[in-house]
Amino acid sequence: MFHVKQSKPTTFDILVVGGGHAGIEASIVAARMGMRVGLVSMDFATVGRLSCNPSIGGSAKGHLAKEIDALGGVMPRIADASGLQFKMLNTSKGPAVWSPRSQNDKDLYPLYAQNAVLSTNNLTVINETVTEIVVERDRVTGVRTLSNEEISAKAVILCSGTFLNAVMWTGTDSTNGGRVGERPAEKISDLLTNHGLTRGRLKTGTPPRIAKGSIDFTKLEPLSGDEVPAPFSMHTRRVRNRLACFASRTNDATHDLLRIGFTRSPMFTGLITGAGPRYCPSIEDKIFRFSDKSSHVIVLEPEGMSTDTVYVNGFSTSLPQDIQDAGIRTIPGLKDASILRYGYAVEYDFFFPYQLTFGLQTKAIQGLFFAGQINGTSGYEEAAAQGLIAGINAALFLRDEGSFTLQRSEAYIGVMIDDLVNKNTEEPYRIFTSLAEYRLLLRIDTVYDRLMPHGRRLGLIDDGVFNRFERQSLLRDQLETDVRTSKITPEIANPYLASLSEDPIPETTTLFSLVKRPTVRISPLLNLAGRTSASIRHEHPAALHAAETQMKYEGYIQKLYRDVERYTEQEHMMIPTAFEYSRVQSLSTEGREKLQRIRPASLGQASRIPGVSASDVSILALYLR
Amino acid sequence: MVGNTKVGSDTICALATPPGVGGLAVVRVSGPKAFEMCDLFFQGGVRIPHAEGHTIHYGWWIIENQRVDSATASIFRAPHSYTGEDVVEIGCHGGVFVVEQITTSLLSSGVRLAQPGEFTRRAFINGKLDLTQAEAVADLIHAESRVGAQTAARQLSGGFTARLANLRQGLLDVIGLLELELDFSEEDVEFVDRTTLLRTLSEIISDIDATAATAHSAEVLRAGFHVAVVGYPNVGKSSLFNALLQRDRAIVSDVPGTTRDYLSEVIFLDGYSIHLVDTAGLRSTEDQVELQGIALTTSLIEQSDLIMVVNDASLGRDHSVSLLMDLKGRFTDIPTVTIQNKIDLIPGYDANLDTDDIVCSAQTGKGLDGLRGYLLEAVRVSTSGVSDVLINARQAHLLRSAAESLRSARSGVEGGLTGDLLAVDIRSAIRLLGDIAGESWNPDVLESVFSRFCIGK
């Protein structure tokens, strides 16, 4: 149905290497910013694959997805179009951690992604394997391909995923490759190392996929989507839930069986040396480290409408195949399960991201940008967000227009990139809400206010969507004004308050004074006070929610804004790039070493580097004054 | 290269022992040229630049071939010195002349006179002391009492830092659990038990409160116990002053810089310093006592820990009652005591009369021991809160702010607020506690959690 463009120019403004979630965003955004872009992929059919779970979003990752939408990225639109189930997570836990998540059709997602690439002007797809990044005098000039052809470009964005020196493991059997059936990239890693970049090794894993027909669903608890499913993207009008997931649990028998395979585990026998993510442990890791727990949750996620495969979430493993078979069959509902694809671990090279600028350009090689797993991150959303930022910055770099950086107080994307540049990645980096010190400001109901003006300024938001955003903001402000100015009498308010077991009011008061009470909602209040038509309240739940959150938590929000201001001074105290830390003997040894390596741009950035103590920061402040 | 020249790049010197006439004096020289500069003047068995660290050498301080004094040179090589830099401590005979000769010779060779506190500042900057320790040094220098000095010394050894670290760790454990609840989906983790959360918060709040509450006591230990002595003219204030001073007068240096007020005298009782402050306003007026409008008097009384009203008992025991009532009304927080003076003028005055007043005669010395005992007891009561730390106003302020944040978190838990809001307050408290000791403010809150809980699908 789609055609790879055959006319193949050999010179580009920007070449994007790798068509994963980072490469897709990077190539599309750069092309939309007027660059002539080539997207180089080993096989265009694999562009946009969901190589692990068939899902987008989740805790904090849903925030990233919304932020990508507000900046004009494509992931949220593709997730909406290929979505099978939509759910807002954490609604019982407070507005800062509300986070959307979708189940997606793993066959449809790549098709929509490929369509987005092919329908972008200025963007050429190149089916080639890149073997070499060409660098002349510390400046990138293009890439060389397997057919020994050189394609020249002024900038290169490397989004190679897990493919650098990748090795896949199931039991003690290993295959060279980054994903089942795909070859690894071998030379690039050494070449970059020769240019002075420092690499490390990480590990990640994926669970087995089983046949839908082999599952006894009567033994399982269904997990449905939201009653009123909401899309990720402002471009999407409506989404539907099409299927359910199912939950089960492991038991003692499962754990006993899996333990038998520990002697043949590549993890436990030391064959894999790369560090894996603590937050997403393999099942063998969970059993080994938490031996007191006799059961772990397993969620079965169907991978699509027209496929038979089901993803076994919670059962990531690299144990031998016979052990995987036996172990999985001890789980209720999976007695006759047949595994279609075994779980495996993959070990790969990454480059320590402290070697990057905030625009994700390498400091060692001008014009070379990194995005995604090559920076030590894990996750589709993390990769996509980096791809977007790298693409924008590569375009700005070539236009000589500086860089585009988001602050920690502004976006999870800002938190992530700041963390990457400052912290030493010892495990694959995943975004968490707890990483954001201004979490309460980075709610999903504020995402468009925070970021859409940036997207618009960069030329990435079209009129239609921007008008929609402005209308929503106006509506929210109107709702807020209504609540702040309207009054309500005890006769009208007290029955409602009584129904919530709230104290009655003695005299007429503003709606606003009632909103601070935890159980009081603004929609019924506006209704009782005869303000704002019911249709507006029903048709714009997002605006209503945003207005309510803003007012209910006003005190806390103001507190955080004051914090942001207080620390802005440090952020603006710049450290000269050539600053000689070695001459400041007073710095702690660890602090000096970290500062020398990372070379923070500001005192604020210095204060966030682990190992740099507040005393080190005070000392630097003395020098800089 | 920008700016790397301001701290520790030059060599400084200053007299390290109290100035004035004494047996011995020590001049401390610190900085990259300390050895080189002292070598210009010191002649001993070993040339200073070749001397090993932590050795002491006897020799002469010689200026232009003239022997100024016999002296010792103690060598401390960086980083094993108080400041972390190369340090020479020159021991010489005390006395203004010798010290001035030595200092002047160094200054003329390019050594700079240290600013007040500069050695300690360098020690802090060189990582020899953390912030609470550096503050303890300042407190030690200014400590007015033996107990104050001992407490500051304990703090210098890091006791306060350890206590802060404990409080902070307690909060990190709490926040770790909350973050876990927030960061993982409902199926994966259980909610933090709110009753346990309340109890832990309350415990930490009372710990912090107790520490902050020692601030006043610490101030008394640091700055001394201040007694405002007030009374109508001719009630015998001066003779009472003199009677107390005769035996217990504190030795106060005459060197400029030690702040002294002609209205104030210091006495030492059992290791505590007690400042007796005569109040100007009352002295200058004749019959009418006009406290209003006399700003100096008001501020002197406001800063005192006790108001002592001296009454001329020979004019009647209640002669000063209206003054006492006026003071009590205006300074409600400060305890008062009445001294019935001049009892020697009242034949047959019964000293054992049932009264809270102190009965004495400055003239004969009768009852003065009772007055001393009363003052000592008052000092002890006001410093009873101090155990092992001496906190200053900055630290007390940060502690109180931290406790306030935690109280807000506690009422949030009681009011059923969600974890994302509670976390705002608890994180702010953690940051404030970190600010006291100068620790990094951005801990990996999930770090401890991963080892204790199985999370992630």
JSON list of N, CA, C and O in Angstrom, two decimals, chain A residues 365-400:
[
{"chain": "A", "resi": 365, "resn": "ILE", "atom": "N", "xyz": [31.56, 15.91, 18.46]},
{"chain": "A", "resi": 365, "resn": "ILE", "atom": "CA", "xyz": [31.46, 15.97, 16.99]},
{"chain": "A", "resi": 365, "resn": "ILE", "atom": "C", "xyz": [30.33, 16.93, 16.62]},
{"chain": "A", "resi": 365, "resn": "ILE", "atom": "O", "xyz": [29.16, 16.67, 16.90]},
{"chain": "A", "resi": 366, "resn": "GLN", "atom": "N", "xyz": [30.69, 18.04, 16.02]},
{"chain": "A", "resi": 366, "resn": "GLN", "atom": "CA", "xyz": [29.70, 19.04, 15.63]},
{"chain": "A", "resi": 366, "resn": "GLN", "atom": "C", "xyz": [28.74, 18.48, 14.61]},
{"chain": "A", "resi": 366, "resn": "GLN", "atom": "O", "xyz": [29.14, 17.79, 13.67]},
{"chain": "A", "resi": 367, "resn": "GLY", "atom": "N", "xyz": [27.45, 18.77, 14.80]},
{"chain": "A", "resi": 367, "resn": "GLY", "atom": "CA", "xyz": [26.45, 18.34, 13.84]},
{"chain": "A", "resi": 367, "resn": "GLY", "atom": "C", "xyz": [25.94, 16.93, 14.06]},
{"chain": "A", "resi": 367, "resn": "GLY", "atom": "O", "xyz": [25.04, 16.48, 13.37]},
{"chain": "A", "resi": 368, "resn": "LEU", "atom": "N", "xyz": [26.52, 16.22, 15.03]},
{"chain": "A", "resi": 368, "resn": "LEU", "atom": "CA", "xyz": [26.04, 14.86, 15.32]},
{"chain": "A", "resi": 368, "resn": "LEU", "atom": "C", "xyz": [25.14, 14.89, 16.55]},
{"chain": "A", "resi": 368, "resn": "LEU", "atom": "O", "xyz": [25.54, 15.38, 17.61]},
{"chain": "A", "resi": 369, "resn": "PHE", "atom": "N", "xyz": [23.93, 14.40, 16.38]},
{"chain": "A", "resi": 369, "resn": "PHE", "atom": "CA", "xyz": [22.95, 14.37, 17.46]},
{"chain": "A", "resi": 369, "resn": "PHE", "atom": "C", "xyz": [22.61, 12.93, 17.81]},
{"chain": "A", "resi": 369, "resn": "PHE", "atom": "O", "xyz": [22.62, 12.06, 16.95]},
{"chain": "A", "resi": 370, "resn": "PHE", "atom": "N", "xyz": [22.29, 12.68, 19.08]},
{"chain": "A", "resi": 370, "resn": "PHE", "atom": "CA", "xyz": [21.86, 11.36, 19.54]},
{"chain": "A", "resi": 370, "resn": "PHE", "atom": "C", "xyz": [20.45, 11.45, 20.10]},
{"chain": "A", "resi": 370, "resn": "PHE", "atom": "O", "xyz": [20.14, 12.37, 20.85]},
{"chain": "A", "resi": 371, "resn": "ALA", "atom": "N", "xyz": [19.62, 10.47, 19.82]},
{"chain": "A", "resi": 371, "resn": "ALA", "atom": "CA", "xyz": [18.29, 10.43, 20.45]},
{"chain": "A", "resi": 371, "resn": "ALA", "atom": "C", "xyz": [17.86, 9.00, 20.70]},
{"chain": "A", "resi": 371, "resn": "ALA", "atom": "O", "xyz": [18.10, 8.11, 19.87]},
{"chain": "A", "resi": 372, "resn": "GLY", "atom": "N", "xyz": [17.26, 8.76, 21.85]},
{"chain": "A", "resi": 372, "resn": "GLY", "atom": "CA", "xyz": [16.69, 7.45, 22.17]},
{"chain": "A", "resi": 372, "resn": "GLY", "atom": "C", "xyz": [17.62, 6.57, 22.97]},
{"chain": "A", "resi": 372, "resn": "GLY", "atom": "O", "xyz": [18.43, 7.05, 23.77]},
{"chain": "A", "resi": 373, "resn": "GLN", "atom": "N", "xyz": [17.53, 5.27, 22.74]},
{"chain": "A", "resi": 373, "resn": "GLN", "atom": "CA", "xyz": [18.26, 4.32, 23.58]},
{"chain": "A", "resi": 373, "resn": "GLN", "atom": "C", "xyz": [19.78, 4.48, 23.53]},
{"chain": "A", "resi": 373, "resn": "GLN", "atom": "O", "xyz": [20.47, 4.09, 24.45]},
{"chain": "A", "resi": 374, "resn": "ILE", "atom": "N", "xyz": [20.29, 5.09, 22.47]},
{"chain": "A", "resi": 374, "resn": "ILE", "atom": "CA", "xyz": [21.73, 5.33, 22.40]},
{"chain": "A", "resi": 374, "resn": "ILE", "atom": "C", "xyz": [22.17, 6.23, 23.56]},
{"chain": "A", "resi": 374, "resn": "ILE", "atom": "O", "xyz": [23.31, 6.21, 23.99]},
{"chain": "A", "resi": 375, "resn": "ASN", "atom": "N", "xyz": [21.21, 7.00, 24.12]},
{"chain": "A", "resi": 375, "resn": "ASN", "atom": "CA", "xyz": [21.49, 7.85, 25.28]},
{"chain": "A", "resi": 375, "resn": "ASN", "atom": "C", "xyz": [21.22, 7.15, 26.60]},
{"chain": "A", "resi": 375, "resn": "ASN", "atom": "O", "xyz": [21.19, 7.79, 27.66]},
{"chain": "A", "resi": 376, "resn": "GLY", "atom": "N", "xyz": [20.96, 5.87, 26.55]},
{"chain": "A", "resi": 376, "resn": "GLY", "atom": "CA", "xyz": [20.75, 5.13, 27.79]},
{"chain": "A", "resi": 376, "resn": "GLY", "atom": "C", "xyz": [19.33, 5.16, 28.32]},
{"chain": "A", "resi": 376, "resn": "GLY", "atom": "O", "xyz": [19.08, 4.77, 29.44]},
{"chain": "A", "resi": 377, "resn": "THR", "atom": "N", "xyz": [18.39, 5.62, 27.49]},
{"chain": "A", "resi": 377, "resn": "THR", "atom": "CA", "xyz": [17.01, 5.63, 27.97]},
{"chain": "A", "resi": 377, "resn": "THR", "atom": "C", "xyz": [16.29, 4.36, 27.55]},
{"chain": "A", "resi": 377, "resn": "THR", "atom": "O", "xyz": [16.77, 3.60, 26.72]},
{"chain": "A", "resi": 378, "resn": "SER", "atom": "N", "xyz": [15.12, 4.14, 28.14]},
{"chain": "A", "resi": 378, "resn": "SER", "atom": "CA", "xyz": [14.28, 3.04, 27.71]},
{"chain": "A", "resi": 378, "resn": "SER", "atom": "C", "xyz": [12.89, 3.61, 27.48]},
{"chain": "A", "resi": 378, "resn": "SER", "atom": "O", "xyz": [12.52, 4.62, 28.08]},
{"chain": "A", "resi": 379, "resn": "GLY", "atom": "N", "xyz": [12.12, 3.01, 26.62]},
{"chain": "A", "resi": 379, "resn": "GLY", "atom": "CA", "xyz": [10.74, 3.45, 26.44]},
{"chain": "A", "resi": 379, "resn": "GLY", "atom": "C", "xyz": [10.52, 4.20, 25.15]},
{"chain": "A", "resi": 379, "resn": "GLY", "atom": "O", "xyz": [11.35, 4.97, 24.70]},
{"chain": "A", "resi": 380, "resn": "TYR", "atom": "N", "xyz": [9.33, 3.94, 24.55]},
{"chain": "A", "resi": 380, "resn": "TYR", "atom": "CA", "xyz": [8.97, 4.59, 23.29]},
{"chain": "A", "resi": 380, "resn": "TYR", "atom": "C", "xyz": [8.85, 6.11, 23.47]},
{"chain": "A", "resi": 380, "resn": "TYR", "atom": "O", "xyz": [9.28, 6.90, 22.63]},
{"chain": "A", "resi": 381, "resn": "GLU", "atom": "N", "xyz": [8.18, 6.50, 24.58]},
{"chain": "A", "resi": 381, "resn": "GLU", "atom": "CA", "xyz": [7.86, 7.93, 24.77]},
{"chain": "A", "resi": 381, "resn": "GLU", "atom": "C", "xyz": [9.14, 8.72, 25.03]},
{"chain": "A", "resi": 381, "resn": "GLU", "atom": "O", "xyz": [9.31, 9.83, 24.52]},
{"chain": "A", "resi": 382, "resn": "GLU", "atom": "N", "xyz": [10.04, 8.13, 25.85]},
{"chain": "A", "resi": 382, "resn": "GLU", "atom": "CA", "xyz": [11.32, 8.79, 26.12]},
{"chain": "A", "resi": 382, "resn": "GLU", "atom": "C", "xyz": [12.08, 8.99, 24.81]},
{"chain": "A", "resi": 382, "resn": "GLU", "atom": "O", "xyz": [12.66, 10.05, 24.56]},
{"chain": "A", "resi": 383, "resn": "ALA", "atom": "N", "xyz": [12.06, 7.96, 23.96]},
{"chain": "A", "resi": 383, "resn": "ALA", "atom": "CA", "xyz": [12.77, 8.03, 22.68]},
{"chain": "A", "resi": 383, "resn": "ALA", "atom": "C", "xyz": [12.14, 9.09, 21.78]},
{"chain": "A", "resi": 383, "resn": "ALA", "atom": "O", "xyz": [12.83, 9.94, 21.21]},
{"chain": "A", "resi": 384, "resn": "ALA", "atom": "N", "xyz": [10.82, 9.07, 21.67]},
{"chain": "A", "resi": 384, "resn": "ALA", "atom": "CA", "xyz": [10.12, 10.00, 20.79]},
{"chain": "A", "resi": 384, "resn": "ALA", "atom": "C", "xyz": [10.39, 11.44, 21.21]},
{"chain": "A", "resi": 384, "resn": "ALA", "atom": "O", "xyz": [10.65, 12.31, 20.38]},
{"chain": "A", "resi": 385, "resn": "ALA", "atom": "N", "xyz": [10.32, 11.69, 22.53]},
{"chain": "A", "resi": 385, "resn": "ALA", "atom": "CA", "xyz": [10.54, 13.05, 23.02]},
{"chain": "A", "resi": 385, "resn": "ALA", "atom": "C", "xyz": [11.94, 13.53, 22.66]},
{"chain": "A", "resi": 385, "resn": "ALA", "atom": "O", "xyz": [12.14, 14.66, 22.23]},
{"chain": "A", "resi": 386, "resn": "GLN", "atom": "N", "xyz": [12.92, 12.64, 22.81]},
{"chain": "A", "resi": 386, "resn": "GLN", "atom": "CA", "xyz": [14.30, 13.03, 22.45]},
{"chain": "A", "resi": 386, "resn": "GLN", "atom": "C", "xyz": [14.44, 13.25, 20.96]},
{"chain": "A", "resi": 386, "resn": "GLN", "atom": "O", "xyz": [15.14, 14.17, 20.52]},
{"chain": "A", "resi": 387, "resn": "GLY", "atom": "N", "xyz": [13.77, 12.40, 20.18]},
{"chain": "A", "resi": 387, "resn": "GLY", "atom": "CA", "xyz": [13.84, 12.55, 18.73]},
{"chain": "A", "resi": 387, "resn": "GLY", "atom": "C", "xyz": [13.32, 13.93, 18.33]},
{"chain": "A", "resi": 387, "resn": "GLY", "atom": "O", "xyz": [13.93, 14.63, 17.51]},
{"chain": "A", "resi": 388, "resn": "LEU", "atom": "N", "xyz": [12.20, 14.31, 18.94]},
{"chain": "A", "resi": 388, "resn": "LEU", "atom": "CA", "xyz": [11.60, 15.61, 18.65]},
{"chain": "A", "resi": 388, "resn": "LEU", "atom": "C", "xyz": [12.57, 16.74, 18.97]},
{"chain": "A", "resi": 388, "resn": "LEU", "atom": "O", "xyz": [12.79, 17.65, 18.17]},
{"chain": "A", "resi": 389, "resn": "ILE", "atom": "N", "xyz": [13.17, 16.67, 20.15]},
{"chain": "A", "resi": 389, "resn": "ILE", "atom": "CA", "xyz": [14.08, 17.73, 20.59]},
{"chain": "A", "resi": 389, "resn": "ILE", "atom": "C", "xyz": [15.33, 17.75, 19.71]},
{"chain": "A", "resi": 389, "resn": "ILE", "atom": "O", "xyz": [15.81, 18.80, 19.31]},
{"chain": "A", "resi": 390, "resn": "ALA", "atom": "N", "xyz": [15.85, 16.55, 19.37]},
{"chain": "A", "resi": 390, "resn": "ALA", "atom": "CA", "xyz": [17.04, 16.50, 18.52]},
{"chain": "A", "resi": 390, "resn": "ALA", "atom": "C", "xyz": [16.73, 17.04, 17.13]},
{"chain": "A", "resi": 390, "resn": "ALA", "atom": "O", "xyz": [17.53, 17.79, 16.56]},
{"chain": "A", "resi": 391, "resn": "GLY", "atom": "N", "xyz": [15.56, 16.68, 16.61]},
{"chain": "A", "resi": 391, "resn": "GLY", "atom": "CA", "xyz": [15.16, 17.15, 15.28]},
{"chain": "A", "resi": 391, "resn": "GLY", "atom": "C", "xyz": [15.04, 18.67, 15.24]},
{"chain": "A", "resi": 391, "resn": "GLY", "atom": "O", "xyz": [15.54, 19.33, 14.32]},
{"chain": "A", "resi": 392, "resn": "ILE", "atom": "N", "xyz": [14.36, 19.22, 16.24]},
{"chain": "A", "resi": 392, "resn": "ILE", "atom": "CA", "xyz": [14.20, 20.68, 16.32]},
{"chain": "A", "resi": 392, "resn": "ILE", "atom": "C", "xyz": [15.57, 21.35, 16.40]},
{"chain": "A", "resi": 392, "resn": "ILE", "atom": "O", "xyz": [15.86, 22.31, 15.70]},
{"chain": "A", "resi": 393, "resn": "ASN", "atom": "N", "xyz": [16.41, 20.81, 17.27]},
{"chain": "A", "resi": 393, "resn": "ASN", "atom": "CA", "xyz": [17.71, 21.45, 17.49]},
{"chain": "A", "resi": 393, "resn": "ASN", "atom": "C", "xyz": [18.66, 21.30, 16.30]},
{"chain": "A", "resi": 393, "resn": "ASN", "atom": "O", "xyz": [19.45, 22.20, 16.04]},
{"chain": "A", "resi": 394, "resn": "ALA", "atom": "N", "xyz": [18.56, 20.18, 15.60]},
{"chain": "A", "resi": 394, "resn": "ALA", "atom": "CA", "xyz": [19.40, 20.03, 14.41]},
{"chain": "A", "resi": 394, "resn": "ALA", "atom": "C", "xyz": [19.00, 21.08, 13.38]},
{"chain": "A", "resi": 394, "resn": "ALA", "atom": "O", "xyz": [19.86, 21.71, 12.75]},
{"chain": "A", "resi": 395, "resn": "ALA", "atom": "N", "xyz": [17.69, 21.30, 13.23]},
{"chain": "A", "resi": 395, "resn": "ALA", "atom": "CA", "xyz": [17.21, 22.30, 12.27]},
{"chain": "A", "resi": 395, "resn": "ALA", "atom": "C", "xyz": [17.67, 23.70, 12.70]},
{"chain": "A", "resi": 395, "resn": "ALA", "atom": "O", "xyz": [18.17, 24.49, 11.88]},
{"chain": "A", "resi": 396, "resn": "LEU", "atom": "N", "xyz": [17.52, 24.00, 14.00]},
{"chain": "A", "resi": 396, "resn": "LEU", "atom": "CA", "xyz": [17.94, 25.32, 14.49]},
{"chain": "A", "resi": 396, "resn": "LEU", "atom": "C", "xyz": [19.44, 25.51, 14.31]},
{"chain": "A", "resi": 396, "resn": "LEU", "atom": "O", "xyz": [19.92, 26.58, 13.95]},
{"chain": "A", "resi": 397, "resn": "PHE", "atom": "N", "xyz": [20.19, 24.41, 14.54]},
{"chain": "A", "resi": 397, "resn": "PHE", "atom": "CA", "xyz": [21.65, 24.45, 14.39]},
{"chain": "A", "resi": 397, "resn": "PHE", "atom": "C", "xyz": [22.04, 24.83, 12.96]},
{"chain": "A", "resi": 397, "resn": "PHE", "atom": "O", "xyz": [22.89, 25.69, 12.74]},
{"chain": "A", "resi": 398, "resn": "LEU", "atom": "N", "xyz": [21.37, 24.19, 12.00]},
{"chain": "A", "resi": 398, "resn": "LEU", "atom": "CA", "xyz": [21.71, 24.48, 10.61]},
{"chain": "A", "resi": 398, "resn": "LEU", "atom": "C", "xyz": [21.24, 25.86, 10.19]},
{"chain": "A", "resi": 398, "resn": "LEU", "atom": "O", "xyz": [21.82, 26.47, 9.30]},
{"chain": "A", "resi": 399, "resn": "ARG", "atom": "N", "xyz": [20.19, 26.34, 10.84]},
{"chain": "A", "resi": 399, "resn": "ARG", "atom": "CA", "xyz": [19.72, 27.71, 10.54]},
{"chain": "A", "resi": 399, "resn": "ARG", "atom": "C", "xyz": [20.47, 28.75, 11.37]},
{"chain": "A", "resi": 399, "resn": "ARG", "atom": "O", "xyz": [20.18, 29.92, 11.31]},
{"chain": "A", "resi": 400, "resn": "ASP", "atom": "N", "xyz": [21.39, 28.24, 12.22]},
{"chain": "A", "resi": 400, "resn": "ASP", "atom": "CA", "xyz": [22.18, 29.12, 13.08]},
{"chain": "A", "resi": 400, "resn": "ASP", "atom": "C", "xyz": [21.28, 29.96, 14.00]},
{"chain": "A", "resi": 400, "resn": "ASP", "atom": "O", "xyz": [21.46, 31.15, 14.17]}
]
